[in-house]
XYZ file of C-alpha atoms in Angstrom:
342
model
C -20.347 -0.583 -3.597
C -20.806 2.900 -5.052
C -17.955 5.320 -4.458
C -18.749 8.801 -3.143
C -17.445 11.437 -5.551
C -18.094 15.120 -5.286
C -18.002 16.842 -8.602
C -15.285 19.531 -8.564
C -16.093 23.121 -9.450
C -18.615 23.850 -6.664
C -18.175 27.026 -4.605
C -18.873 27.761 -0.985
C -22.550 28.728 -0.966
C -25.287 26.185 -1.394
C -27.121 28.413 -3.871
C -24.021 28.662 -6.013
C -23.669 24.892 -5.910
C -27.260 24.472 -7.107
C -26.716 27.005 -9.880
C -23.596 25.181 -10.990
C -25.547 21.938 -11.094
C -28.221 23.526 -13.237
C -25.665 24.855 -15.684
C -23.805 21.537 -15.741
C -26.857 19.300 -15.732
C -25.635 17.380 -18.734
C -22.594 16.358 -16.702
C -24.827 14.725 -14.092
C -23.814 16.967 -11.190
C -25.405 16.209 -7.801
C -27.450 18.415 -5.540
C -26.118 20.355 -2.574
C -27.101 17.566 -0.189
C -25.241 15.056 -2.332
C -22.131 17.170 -2.650
C -21.744 18.493 0.899
C -21.801 17.256 4.463
C -23.268 19.273 7.323
C -23.713 22.293 5.078
C -19.973 22.545 4.323
C -19.341 22.941 0.610
C -16.442 21.179 -1.068
C -13.314 22.997 -2.142
C -13.173 24.706 -5.516
C -11.862 22.370 -8.193
C -12.310 21.782 -11.903
C -15.351 19.885 -13.091
C -14.630 16.334 -14.222
C -14.088 16.286 -17.960
C -13.694 20.075 -17.780
C -12.816 22.261 -20.761
C -9.081 22.656 -20.039
C -8.724 18.890 -19.586
C -5.805 19.117 -17.164
C -5.759 17.645 -13.652
C -3.209 17.670 -10.867
C -2.862 14.579 -8.686
C -1.049 14.750 -5.360
C 0.719 11.521 -4.400
C 1.594 11.369 -0.690
C 4.063 8.542 -0.091
C 4.878 7.096 3.317
C 8.592 6.478 2.806
C 10.177 6.331 -0.617
C 13.361 4.871 0.893
C 11.595 1.499 0.928
C 12.145 -0.291 -2.432
C 8.467 -1.247 -2.576
C 7.388 2.390 -2.280
C 9.928 3.539 -4.813
C 8.436 1.004 -7.211
C 4.921 2.218 -6.343
C 5.840 5.792 -7.269
C 7.444 4.543 -10.489
C 4.292 2.594 -11.367
C 2.133 5.667 -10.740
C 4.472 7.833 -12.803
C 4.504 5.374 -15.690
C 0.718 4.919 -15.705
C 0.111 8.677 -15.508
C 2.340 9.278 -18.520
C -0.265 7.436 -20.582
C -2.964 9.944 -19.527
C -2.105 13.308 -21.138
C -4.552 15.156 -18.876
C -2.627 14.177 -15.723
C 0.217 15.821 -13.867
C 1.347 14.043 -10.702
C 3.135 15.802 -7.856
C 4.939 13.501 -5.424
C 5.658 14.074 -1.723
C 7.731 11.808 0.516
C 6.867 11.727 4.221
C 10.091 9.822 5.005
C 8.121 7.782 7.607
C 7.187 10.958 9.514
C 3.452 11.141 10.288
C 3.449 14.869 10.963
C 5.257 15.559 7.685
C 2.748 13.464 5.791
C -0.099 15.416 7.379
C 1.610 18.620 6.269
C 2.162 17.190 2.779
C -1.567 16.583 2.406
C -2.370 20.048 3.781
C 0.004 21.535 1.212
C -1.657 19.594 -1.575
C -5.022 20.979 -0.469
C -3.641 24.524 -0.493
C -2.388 23.883 -4.019
C -5.952 22.829 -4.966
C -5.088 19.424 -6.323
C -7.862 17.623 -8.158
C -7.304 14.220 -6.550
C -5.249 12.794 -3.683
C -3.503 9.440 -3.689
C -2.060 8.508 -0.310
C -0.208 5.543 1.102
C -0.345 6.379 4.827
C 2.701 5.876 7.022
C 0.404 4.866 9.890
C -3.366 4.603 9.954
C -4.605 6.630 12.921
C -2.332 9.714 12.630
C -3.314 10.184 8.964
C -7.046 9.546 9.321
C -8.093 13.102 10.189
C -6.275 14.834 7.334
C -7.502 12.262 4.814
C -11.043 12.892 6.028
C -10.442 16.639 5.793
C -9.464 16.323 2.145
C -12.375 14.009 1.404
C -14.882 16.274 3.162
C -13.511 19.195 1.132
C -14.616 17.458 -2.055
C -11.253 16.053 -3.122
C -11.487 12.454 -4.356
C -9.130 10.347 -2.229
C -7.509 7.065 -3.259
C -5.991 5.247 -0.285
C -3.279 2.941 -1.575
C -1.755 -0.139 0.093
C -2.083 0.994 3.723
C -5.432 1.916 5.246
C -6.746 4.708 7.448
C -9.394 4.388 10.150
C -13.021 4.683 9.075
C -14.246 5.067 5.509
C -13.805 8.763 4.689
C -12.162 8.194 1.313
C -13.286 7.489 -2.236
C -11.645 4.107 -2.730
C -9.059 1.826 -1.146
C -6.754 -0.202 -3.394
C -4.543 -2.960 -2.035
C -4.056 -6.680 -1.636
C -5.550 -8.710 1.222
C -2.785 -8.675 3.825
C -4.585 -11.085 6.131
C -4.816 -13.623 3.306
C -1.184 -13.027 2.379
C -0.101 -13.649 5.963
C -2.262 -16.759 6.097
C -0.704 -18.118 2.904
C 2.754 -17.482 4.361
C 1.777 -19.367 7.524
C 0.363 -22.291 5.562
C 3.560 -22.501 3.492
C 5.652 -22.604 6.658
C 3.380 -25.233 8.210
C 3.288 -27.538 5.204
C 6.723 -27.060 3.608
C 9.176 -25.776 6.200
C 7.934 -27.047 9.570
C 5.608 -29.970 8.757
C 6.396 -31.572 12.117
C 6.022 -28.342 14.066
C 8.707 -26.139 15.571
C 9.695 -22.627 16.597
C 10.195 -19.540 14.482
C 10.883 -15.802 14.616
C 8.810 -12.968 13.171
C 10.226 -9.678 11.870
C 7.286 -7.293 11.716
C 6.714 -4.077 9.809
C 5.932 -0.662 11.289
C 3.696 -1.197 14.321
C 1.086 1.451 13.481
C 0.667 0.454 9.840
C -2.248 -1.773 8.896
C -0.226 -4.279 6.797
C 1.970 -5.113 9.799
C -1.001 -6.059 11.958
C -2.843 -7.867 9.182
C 0.183 -9.853 8.001
C 0.803 -10.957 11.580
C -2.846 -11.839 12.202
C -3.070 -13.808 8.966
C 0.122 -15.728 9.700
C -1.275 -16.826 13.045
C -4.317 -18.165 11.220
C -2.079 -20.067 8.806
C -0.150 -21.892 11.536
C -3.079 -22.411 13.892
C -3.224 -25.967 15.222
C 0.093 -26.919 13.598
C 2.275 -27.114 16.727
C 4.258 -24.096 15.547
C 5.217 -21.316 17.965
C 6.423 -17.779 17.317
C 9.037 -17.665 20.081
C 10.270 -14.150 19.351
C 9.332 -11.102 17.310
C 10.546 -7.573 16.695
C 9.568 -4.483 14.710
C 11.853 -3.892 11.750
C 9.720 -0.946 10.523
C 9.983 -2.294 6.923
C 13.673 -1.298 6.862
C 16.515 -3.620 5.884
C 19.028 -2.353 8.438
C 16.592 -2.396 11.335
C 15.362 -5.805 10.249
C 18.882 -7.159 10.505
C 19.345 -5.586 13.942
C 16.162 -7.235 15.156
C 17.142 -10.584 13.661
C 20.619 -10.389 15.237
C 19.124 -9.847 18.685
C 16.376 -12.452 18.276
C 18.761 -15.143 17.055
C 20.979 -14.604 20.067
C 17.971 -15.005 22.353
C 16.512 -17.952 20.412
C 19.362 -19.834 18.712
C 17.312 -22.998 18.152
C 14.904 -21.652 15.497
C 15.120 -22.679 11.841
C 12.555 -20.399 10.193
C 12.047 -16.631 10.086
C 8.864 -14.976 8.837
C 9.485 -11.429 7.638
C 6.764 -8.911 6.759
C 8.713 -7.780 3.710
C 11.533 -9.063 1.529
C 14.279 -6.521 2.398
C 13.972 -7.350 6.111
C 13.864 -11.035 5.158
C 17.112 -10.860 3.221
C 18.664 -8.935 6.102
C 17.479 -11.674 8.471
C 19.186 -14.238 6.260
C 22.452 -12.320 6.619
C 21.951 -12.221 10.388
C 21.425 -15.982 10.350
C 24.647 -16.523 8.402
C 26.493 -14.342 10.912
C 25.009 -16.490 13.686
C 26.353 -19.656 12.070
C 22.984 -20.723 10.630
C 23.403 -20.460 6.841
C 20.537 -22.897 6.209
C 17.939 -20.673 7.871
C 14.679 -20.636 5.913
C 13.167 -17.172 5.496
C 9.757 -16.270 4.078
C 9.131 -12.700 2.935
C 6.431 -10.595 1.294
C 6.341 -8.098 -1.613
C 7.790 -10.073 -4.520
C 8.911 -7.054 -6.515
C 9.682 -8.093 -10.117
C 13.053 -6.299 -10.206
C 16.616 -7.585 -10.067
C 16.991 -6.555 -6.419
C 13.510 -7.761 -5.473
C 12.129 -10.731 -3.595
C 11.359 -12.932 -6.601
C 15.007 -12.966 -7.655
C 15.964 -13.588 -4.017
C 13.764 -16.701 -4.038
C 15.191 -17.809 -7.359
C 18.711 -17.423 -5.941
C 17.822 -19.271 -2.723
C 18.207 -16.324 -0.336
C 14.508 -16.562 0.520
C 12.510 -19.783 0.750
C 9.400 -18.013 -0.546
C 7.729 -14.656 -0.983
C 4.232 -13.480 -1.813
C 3.554 -10.938 -4.522
C 2.079 -7.719 -3.151
C 1.177 -5.473 -6.118
C 1.885 -1.757 -5.686
C -1.501 -0.722 -7.080
C 0.090 2.215 -8.902
C -1.522 1.474 -12.250
C -4.872 0.724 -10.631
C -4.764 4.051 -8.771
C -4.261 5.976 -12.005
C -7.008 3.940 -13.696
C -9.386 4.950 -10.888
C -8.268 8.587 -11.114
C -8.939 8.605 -14.843
C -12.398 7.161 -14.327
C -13.167 9.858 -11.735
C -11.594 12.934 -13.327
C -11.504 12.352 -17.061
C -14.309 9.903 -17.781
C -16.793 11.353 -15.224
C -17.563 7.816 -14.034
C -16.762 8.289 -10.359
C -19.903 6.442 -9.328
C -18.462 3.333 -10.967
C -15.394 3.283 -8.724
C -15.743 0.600 -6.062
C -15.143 1.472 -2.413
C -12.476 -1.243 -2.215
C -10.405 -2.948 -4.883
C -8.563 -6.074 -3.777
C -5.457 -6.842 -5.825
C -4.357 -10.419 -6.558
C -1.361 -12.093 -4.928
C 0.697 -15.175 -5.663
C 2.984 -17.455 -3.663
C 6.478 -17.524 -5.174
C 8.791 -20.478 -4.549
C 11.972 -21.606 -6.249
C 9.895 -23.773 -8.574
C 7.857 -20.927 -10.092
C 10.019 -17.849 -9.419
C 11.393 -17.479 -12.954
C 7.939 -17.821 -14.484
C 6.326 -15.316 -12.109
C 9.128 -12.831 -12.705
C 8.686 -13.089 -16.485
C 4.900 -12.828 -16.247
C 4.945 -9.713 -14.065
C 7.407 -7.987 -16.376
C 5.564 -8.954 -19.554
C 3.066 -6.135 -19.156
C-alpha cells in the first residue's frame, strides 16, 4: 500500500504550492490536489532532502515509566544517532491523554518535520494525530493505534496473533486438560489491551478453559499486583495467570506467592532483551513464557529516513507488521542472545 506523504516546504496558498512544485520539479513534488485536503494547505516545513539537511522529529510517548516504553525511546535515540540529519525531541505524556494531545500541539507549533507517536489511548489521540497529518506532517504511529487511517504509517506487531499464541501455549502446555485462569489486562482504552485479549480468547477457544476473573492493570507493575491480589482472593482455585505484559506478570507471580501458590504459572508479553526484562524472567522461572513484542524504534527511524532524507515517502507501506516469537525456558537464552546480537 502506498503511503501518503506531503512534501514539506509548501505554503498556504494553492498558487504558491504550484509554484513551489514547478521550482522543485526534479524532487517529484505533487500538485495542490495531491498535497492538500479540502483546499487546506499543509504546514510550512523543509523539503525532503533539503539543502540544510537537518530534520526535527517529535516523539510523543504514552508513558515512559513503563520499561517497554523506556526501551522504545532508547531504541529510537540509538537509531537516530546513526542519521546525522536527525534531531529527536521526546515528550512523555505520563499516561495522560490530554497532556499527550498538548505535546503533539506543541510539536506542531515548533514546526517539527515528522511526528512519531505511541498513543496512550486510541480515540482521545485520533483527532490531534489527524490534525498533524492533515497539516502535512508525516506521522508514524508506533505500537498502539489510533482510530481511522489519518497517518502515514503504522508500525507494530500483530497483537491479536500474539494473544492467540499465548492462548495456544496455555491450552497445550499449561492446561491441556482444561481449567480456569485469570487475566491481567493492559490499559482499557489502548488497542493492544483489546487485541491481546481477543487473540487469547481465540487461542483457548474450544479447549474447556475459562477466564474466571480479569482486571485492568494499566500496564503497571504495582497495579497489576493489586489486581492479582484481589483476583486470587476471589478465585483461589486457579493455576494460570495470563498477563498482557511482563511487569504485571511478574507482579502477579509475587501476588501468587503471597497467596500461598508459589507454583502459579504466568504467561506475559513483551520479552524485552534486558536483564530486568521478560526473557530473563522466563529463563529464571518467574514466568512460564513470554512473547517478544519489538519496540519498533529502529523501524520508525528507518521510515523517517526514507521519508525525509531519501525522498522515498511513497515507498513507505501503510502498515509494517513486526515479527514476534514465543519464549519458553527451553529457548530463552538463545532468544536473548539473538536479540542482543544486533
